[in-house]
Amino acid sequence: MAPRIPTLDIRRFTHPASPSDREAFVADLGAAYREWGFAGIRNHGIPQPLIDGAYAAFKAFFALPEETKKTYHVPGGGGARGYTPFGVETAKDSKHFDLKEFWHIGREIPDDSKYRDVMPPNLWPDEVPEFREKGYALYEALDQLGSQVLRALALHIDLPENYFADKTDHGNSILRPIHYPPITADDIPNVRAGAHGDINFITLLVGASAAGLEVQSREGEWVPFTSDADTIVVNIGDMLQRLTNHVYPSTIHRVVNPPGELARQPRYSVPFFLHPNPDFLIDVLPSCVTADNPSRYPEPITAHGYLEERLREIKLA
């Protein structure tokens, strides 16, 4: 039987029955990430009506005419906010663009914020009035859940529980509603999302219950990860892999085309990419350097500098 990526109950951390239960959750979560870079999180406390309402608004936007959607595309904006049309994003080193279109919702910050030059204001589609309220409510809920996951991860690598709090409170985090349109031909070489690692600290994927997500094991095997409807998939990104000197691996994953008639159906998913603050310096943590795991990154880099590097690689900058 193929090994399964663990799904864990985060109430053991947020509302533990005992201190030992909380410690056991931290150990279980840390072990899942060391092995897989992925875990499912259930009992996360995000109400299903909020998720359903956001999905309904996102689907309504993607159903708009192509020319309407393209009015929300920002040329030269690297897809940072608003709409990115079908056929743009390409996984690093891939010959084919991904079969998807998407929207980016970012953090709401005041215009006089020191981060405004790298975190532009959000765009909102006038044609779907509920998009803004539902979309940003889901953004904030996933941001809070991500903070809880980071608290547990900090404890697992011997950092103070609140270590990441002031390093992500103005993070350039992104909520990305994605539409994978129906695949109408049998000989398309592209997959819906090519094999890739995420750029950010951690990614929270809400609504990953549709088949297609596959995670690459340490042995190079592709392991399907179709979660239950009430589970949020959380995985490590490249920034956290670098910060932790690969103690937490950023695992390669992809979204493959389903077989037969399932390919003729659209697929929607909504990942939340949790980023550190743009000026956070990604410098290997001393607690993650050992004789067996010497520092792989002698040169630190800011989170924004790293983001710019990677966006160029995936054709978004």
Short mmCIF file of C-alpha atoms in Angstrom, two decimals:
data_model
loop_
_atom_site.label_atom_id
_atom_site.label_comp_id
_atom_site.label_asym_id
_atom_site.label_seq_id
_atom_site.Cartn_x
_atom_site.Cartn_y
_atom_site.Cartn_z
CA MET A 1 0.00 0.00 0.00
CA ALA A 2 1.39 3.38 -1.01
CA PRO A 3 2.18 5.73 1.89
CA ARG A 4 -0.42 8.38 2.55
CA ILE A 5 0.19 12.07 3.16
CA PRO A 6 -1.13 12.70 6.70
CA THR A 7 -4.24 14.70 7.54
CA LEU A 8 -4.16 16.20 11.04
CA ASP A 9 -6.73 17.79 13.36
CA ILE A 10 -5.49 21.30 14.19
CA ARG A 11 -7.81 21.49 17.22
CA ARG A 12 -5.14 19.42 18.97
CA PHE A 13 -3.02 22.59 18.70
CA THR A 14 -5.57 25.39 19.03
CA HIS A 15 -7.83 23.68 21.61
CA PRO A 16 -5.75 20.81 23.02
CA ALA A 17 -7.15 18.34 25.51
CA SER A 18 -3.82 18.53 27.35
CA PRO A 19 -0.33 20.03 26.96
CA SER A 20 0.92 16.64 25.80
CA ASP A 21 -1.74 16.58 23.06
CA ARG A 22 -0.45 19.92 21.76
CA GLU A 23 3.14 18.69 21.83
CA ALA A 24 2.11 15.54 19.96
CA PHE A 25 0.43 17.64 17.24
CA VAL A 26 3.60 19.70 16.79
CA ALA A 27 5.62 16.49 16.47
CA ASP A 28 3.14 14.96 14.00
CA LEU A 29 2.97 18.11 11.87
CA GLY A 30 6.73 18.50 11.83
CA ALA A 31 7.19 14.86 10.84
CA ALA A 32 4.67 15.21 8.00
CA TYR A 33 6.49 18.24 6.62
CA ARG A 34 9.95 16.74 6.98
CA GLU A 35 8.81 13.70 4.99
CA TRP A 36 6.32 15.14 2.51
CA GLY A 37 6.38 18.93 2.63
CA PHE A 38 2.56 18.48 2.61
CA ALA A 39 -0.19 17.82 5.14
CA GLY A 40 -3.97 18.04 5.29
CA ILE A 41 -5.49 20.23 8.02
CA ARG A 42 -9.02 19.50 9.22
CA ASN A 43 -11.25 21.13 11.83
CA HIS A 44 -9.67 24.41 10.73
CA GLY A 45 -12.65 26.51 11.80
CA ILE A 46 -13.26 28.28 8.48
CA PRO A 47 -17.05 28.11 7.97
CA GLN A 48 -18.18 26.13 4.93
CA PRO A 49 -20.67 28.87 3.89
CA LEU A 50 -17.74 31.31 3.65
CA ILE A 51 -15.83 28.91 1.40
CA ASP A 52 -18.91 28.14 -0.71
CA GLY A 53 -19.80 31.82 -1.07
CA ALA A 54 -16.30 32.73 -2.19
CA TYR A 55 -16.24 29.89 -4.72
CA ALA A 56 -19.60 30.98 -6.12
CA ALA A 57 -18.31 34.53 -6.61
CA PHE A 58 -15.11 33.30 -8.25
CA LYS A 59 -17.02 31.00 -10.63
CA ALA A 60 -19.31 33.90 -11.56
CA PHE A 61 -16.29 35.98 -12.53
CA PHE A 62 -14.67 33.24 -14.63
CA ALA A 63 -17.99 32.76 -16.46
CA LEU A 64 -17.84 36.34 -17.77
CA PRO A 65 -16.98 36.99 -21.43
CA GLU A 66 -13.27 36.88 -22.27
CA GLU A 67 -13.17 40.54 -23.29
CA THR A 68 -14.71 41.57 -19.94
CA LYS A 69 -12.21 39.57 -17.90
CA LYS A 70 -9.28 40.96 -19.87
CA THR A 71 -10.17 44.51 -18.81
CA TYR A 72 -8.88 43.48 -15.35
CA HIS A 73 -5.50 42.34 -16.67
CA VAL A 74 -2.68 44.73 -15.69
CA PRO A 75 -0.03 44.79 -18.47
CA GLY A 76 3.45 44.77 -16.96
CA GLY A 77 2.05 44.08 -13.50
CA GLY A 78 3.45 40.56 -13.30
CA GLY A 79 -0.01 39.27 -12.41
CA ALA A 80 0.39 40.74 -8.91
CA ARG A 81 -3.24 41.90 -8.80
CA GLY A 82 -6.33 41.32 -10.90
CA TYR A 83 -6.71 38.88 -13.78
CA THR A 84 -4.13 36.71 -15.56
CA PRO A 85 -5.53 35.15 -18.74
CA PHE A 86 -5.28 31.61 -20.01
CA GLY A 87 -1.91 30.63 -21.48
CA VAL A 88 0.48 32.88 -19.54
CA GLU A 89 1.95 31.15 -16.46
CA THR A 90 4.49 28.45 -17.25
CA ALA A 91 6.07 26.14 -14.67
CA LYS A 92 9.84 26.58 -14.32
CA ASP A 93 11.68 24.64 -17.08
CA SER A 94 8.39 23.57 -18.70
CA LYS A 95 7.90 23.73 -22.49
CA HIS A 96 4.14 24.31 -22.19
CA PHE A 97 2.07 26.93 -20.41
CA ASP A 98 -0.39 25.82 -17.71
CA LEU A 99 -4.02 25.23 -18.68
CA LYS A 100 -5.52 27.82 -16.36
CA GLU A 101 -6.66 31.39 -15.81
CA PHE A 102 -6.63 33.09 -12.41
CA TRP A 103 -7.12 36.20 -10.27
CA HIS A 104 -4.90 37.61 -7.52
CA ILE A 105 -6.21 39.17 -4.31
CA GLY A 106 -3.52 40.76 -2.15
CA ARG A 107 -3.32 42.25 1.32
CA GLU A 108 -5.22 45.50 1.90
CA ILE A 109 -2.69 48.08 3.14
CA PRO A 110 -2.87 51.89 3.46
CA ASP A 111 -1.44 53.99 0.64
CA ASP A 112 1.18 55.44 2.99
CA SER A 113 2.52 51.97 3.89
CA LYS A 114 6.25 51.52 3.32
CA TYR A 115 5.31 48.43 1.27
CA ARG A 116 2.95 50.18 -1.17
CA ASP A 117 5.58 50.36 -3.93
CA VAL A 118 5.81 46.54 -4.02
CA MET A 119 2.23 45.71 -2.91
CA PRO A 120 -0.21 47.43 -5.29
CA PRO A 121 -3.89 48.06 -4.45
CA ASN A 122 -6.40 45.33 -5.21
CA LEU A 123 -8.63 45.33 -8.26
CA TRP A 124 -12.25 44.19 -7.90
CA PRO A 125 -14.60 43.15 -10.71
CA ASP A 126 -17.64 45.44 -10.91
CA GLU A 127 -19.66 42.71 -12.65
CA VAL A 128 -19.60 40.44 -9.53
CA PRO A 129 -20.41 42.70 -6.55
CA GLU A 130 -19.96 39.95 -3.92
CA PHE A 131 -16.46 39.07 -5.18
CA ARG A 132 -14.75 41.64 -2.96
CA GLU A 133 -16.54 40.84 0.31
CA LYS A 134 -16.43 37.06 -0.07
CA GLY A 135 -12.93 36.97 -1.54
CA TYR A 136 -11.30 39.13 1.11
CA ALA A 137 -13.10 37.38 3.97
CA LEU A 138 -11.61 34.10 2.75
CA TYR A 139 -8.20 35.80 2.41
CA GLU A 140 -8.28 36.88 6.06
CA ALA A 141 -9.50 33.48 7.31
CA LEU A 142 -6.70 31.63 5.51
CA ASP A 143 -4.15 34.19 6.70
CA GLN A 144 -5.16 33.46 10.31
CA LEU A 145 -5.06 29.68 9.78
CA GLY A 146 -1.64 29.96 8.17
CA SER A 147 -0.38 31.85 11.22
CA GLN A 148 -1.47 28.93 13.44
CA VAL A 149 0.40 26.44 11.24
CA LEU A 150 3.52 28.62 11.41
CA ARG A 151 3.25 28.74 15.22
CA ALA A 152 3.36 24.94 15.34
CA LEU A 153 6.23 24.75 12.84
CA ALA A 154 8.23 27.29 14.84
CA LEU A 155 7.94 25.13 17.98
CA HIS A 156 9.02 22.06 16.00
CA ILE A 157 12.36 23.66 15.06
CA ASP A 158 12.99 25.10 18.54
CA LEU A 159 11.93 28.67 17.85
CA PRO A 160 9.59 30.75 20.02
CA GLU A 161 5.97 30.01 19.13
CA ASN A 162 5.37 33.57 17.91
CA TYR A 163 8.63 33.74 15.92
CA PHE A 164 6.90 34.27 12.56
CA ALA A 165 4.17 36.66 13.80
CA ASP A 166 5.97 39.97 13.18
CA LYS A 167 7.65 38.60 10.04
CA THR A 168 4.40 37.81 8.20
CA ASP A 169 1.95 40.45 9.54
CA HIS A 170 2.49 42.58 6.41
CA GLY A 171 3.35 39.71 4.12
CA ASN A 172 2.77 40.03 0.39
CA SER A 173 0.40 37.07 0.59
CA ILE A 174 -1.88 36.20 -2.31
CA LEU A 175 -5.26 34.49 -2.63
CA ARG A 176 -5.47 32.97 -6.11
CA PRO A 177 -8.83 31.72 -7.40
CA ILE A 178 -8.00 29.45 -10.37
CA HIS A 179 -10.17 28.16 -13.21
CA TYR A 180 -8.93 25.18 -15.20
CA PRO A 181 -11.25 25.11 -18.25
CA PRO A 182 -12.59 21.85 -19.70
CA ILE A 183 -10.06 19.99 -21.85
CA THR A 184 -11.66 19.38 -25.22
CA ALA A 185 -8.95 17.46 -27.11
CA ASP A 186 -7.22 14.17 -26.32
CA ASP A 187 -3.72 15.11 -27.51
CA ILE A 188 -2.94 18.21 -25.44
CA PRO A 189 0.69 18.01 -24.20
CA ASN A 190 0.13 20.51 -21.39
CA VAL A 191 -1.06 19.54 -17.92
CA ARG A 192 -3.37 21.80 -15.95
CA ALA A 193 -0.43 22.91 -13.76
CA GLY A 194 3.09 21.72 -14.51
CA ALA A 195 5.40 20.20 -11.90
CA HIS A 196 6.60 23.00 -9.62
CA GLY A 197 7.51 24.10 -6.13
CA ASP A 198 5.73 27.10 -4.60
CA ILE A 199 7.68 30.33 -4.05
CA ASN A 200 6.32 31.46 -0.67
CA PHE A 201 6.48 30.32 3.00
CA ILE A 202 3.44 28.02 3.05
CA THR A 203 0.48 27.47 0.73
CA LEU A 204 -3.04 26.72 1.96
CA LEU A 205 -5.29 25.12 -0.65
CA VAL A 206 -9.01 25.27 0.04
CA GLY A 207 -11.28 23.11 -2.08
CA ALA A 208 -8.72 20.56 -3.27
CA SER A 209 -11.30 17.79 -3.17
CA ALA A 210 -11.35 17.44 -6.97
CA ALA A 211 -8.90 14.84 -8.26
CA GLY A 212 -5.74 15.95 -10.00
CA LEU A 213 -3.26 17.13 -7.35
CA GLU A 214 -0.17 14.90 -7.22
CA VAL A 215 2.84 15.20 -4.88
CA GLN A 216 6.29 13.84 -5.70
CA SER A 217 7.68 11.52 -3.02
CA ARG A 218 11.37 11.39 -2.03
CA GLU A 219 11.67 8.36 -4.30
CA GLY A 220 10.31 10.31 -7.27
CA GLU A 221 6.90 8.60 -7.28
CA TRP A 222 3.82 10.76 -8.00
CA VAL A 223 1.37 10.33 -5.10
CA PRO A 224 -2.24 11.54 -5.62
CA PHE A 225 -3.55 13.73 -2.80
CA THR A 226 -7.31 14.19 -3.04
CA SER A 227 -8.45 15.55 0.30
CA ASP A 228 -11.85 15.37 1.96
CA ALA A 229 -14.09 18.37 1.31
CA ASP A 230 -13.54 19.77 4.83
CA THR A 231 -9.73 19.54 4.65
CA ILE A 232 -7.32 22.33 3.70
CA VAL A 233 -4.08 21.15 2.12
CA VAL A 234 -1.03 23.02 3.46
CA ASN A 235 2.41 22.70 1.88
CA ILE A 236 5.87 24.19 2.32
CA GLY A 237 7.14 26.77 -0.18
CA ASP A 238 10.66 27.52 -1.36
CA MET A 239 11.18 30.51 0.96
CA LEU A 240 10.58 28.39 4.06
CA GLN A 241 12.69 25.57 2.61
CA ARG A 242 15.55 28.06 2.22
CA LEU A 243 15.05 29.60 5.67
CA THR A 244 15.06 26.14 7.31
CA ASN A 245 17.97 24.84 5.22
CA HIS A 246 15.71 22.15 3.69
CA VAL A 247 14.58 20.78 7.08
CA TYR A 248 11.13 21.51 5.65
CA PRO A 249 11.27 20.54 1.95
CA SER A 250 9.33 22.41 -0.70
CA THR A 251 7.97 19.38 -2.51
CA ILE A 252 7.40 19.33 -6.25
CA HIS A 253 3.71 18.92 -7.15
CA ARG A 254 1.46 19.22 -10.18
CA VAL A 255 -2.19 19.17 -11.27
CA VAL A 256 -2.70 16.49 -13.90
CA ASN A 257 -5.50 16.18 -16.42
CA PRO A 258 -8.11 13.66 -15.27
CA PRO A 259 -8.98 10.73 -17.54
CA GLY A 260 -11.89 10.52 -19.96
CA GLU A 261 -15.03 12.52 -19.38
CA LEU A 262 -13.71 14.09 -16.16
CA ALA A 263 -11.35 16.13 -18.32
CA ARG A 264 -14.39 17.69 -20.01
CA GLN A 265 -15.36 19.31 -16.71
CA PRO A 266 -13.90 22.56 -15.40
CA ARG A 267 -11.82 22.49 -12.23
CA TYR A 268 -11.65 25.29 -9.68
CA SER A 269 -9.23 25.67 -6.80
CA VAL A 270 -8.21 28.49 -4.47
CA PRO A 271 -4.68 28.45 -3.04
CA PHE A 272 -3.52 31.06 -0.51
CA PHE A 273 0.19 31.79 -0.82
CA LEU A 274 1.42 33.03 2.58
CA HIS A 275 4.47 35.27 2.17
CA PRO A 276 6.76 36.97 4.68
CA ASN A 277 6.99 40.76 4.78
CA PRO A 278 8.75 42.05 1.63
CA ASP A 279 11.81 43.25 3.55
CA PHE A 280 12.18 40.06 5.61
CA LEU A 281 15.71 38.70 5.15
CA ILE A 282 15.70 35.00 4.30
CA ASP A 283 18.84 33.88 6.11
CA VAL A 284 19.31 30.24 7.14
CA LEU A 285 18.21 29.66 10.75
CA PRO A 286 21.11 28.57 12.99
CA SER A 287 18.85 25.91 14.58
CA CYS A 288 18.56 24.26 11.14
CA VAL A 289 22.31 23.96 10.53
CA THR A 290 24.07 20.79 11.70
CA ALA A 291 27.18 18.80 10.80
CA ASP A 292 24.97 16.56 8.67
CA ASN A 293 23.09 19.52 7.15
CA PRO A 294 25.55 22.41 6.62
CA SER A 295 24.18 25.73 5.40
CA ARG A 296 23.22 25.57 1.73
CA TYR A 297 22.67 29.33 1.37
CA PRO A 298 25.55 31.47 2.61
CA GLU A 299 24.05 34.58 0.97
CA PRO A 300 20.79 35.91 2.46
CA ILE A 301 18.13 37.49 0.22
CA THR A 302 15.05 39.60 0.96
CA ALA A 303 11.64 38.03 0.44
CA HIS A 304 10.80 40.56 -2.27
CA GLY A 305 14.12 40.03 -4.05
CA TYR A 306 13.51 36.29 -4.06
CA LEU A 307 9.93 36.74 -5.29
CA GLU A 308 11.11 38.87 -8.23
CA GLU A 309 13.69 36.24 -9.22
CA ARG A 310 11.12 33.48 -9.25
CA LEU A 311 8.36 35.41 -11.05
CA ARG A 312 10.73 35.90 -13.97
CA GLU A 313 11.30 32.13 -14.12
CA ILE A 314 7.58 31.36 -14.42
CA LYS A 315 6.87 34.05 -17.05
CA LEU A 316 4.92 36.36 -14.74
CA ALA A 317 7.52 39.15 -14.73
#
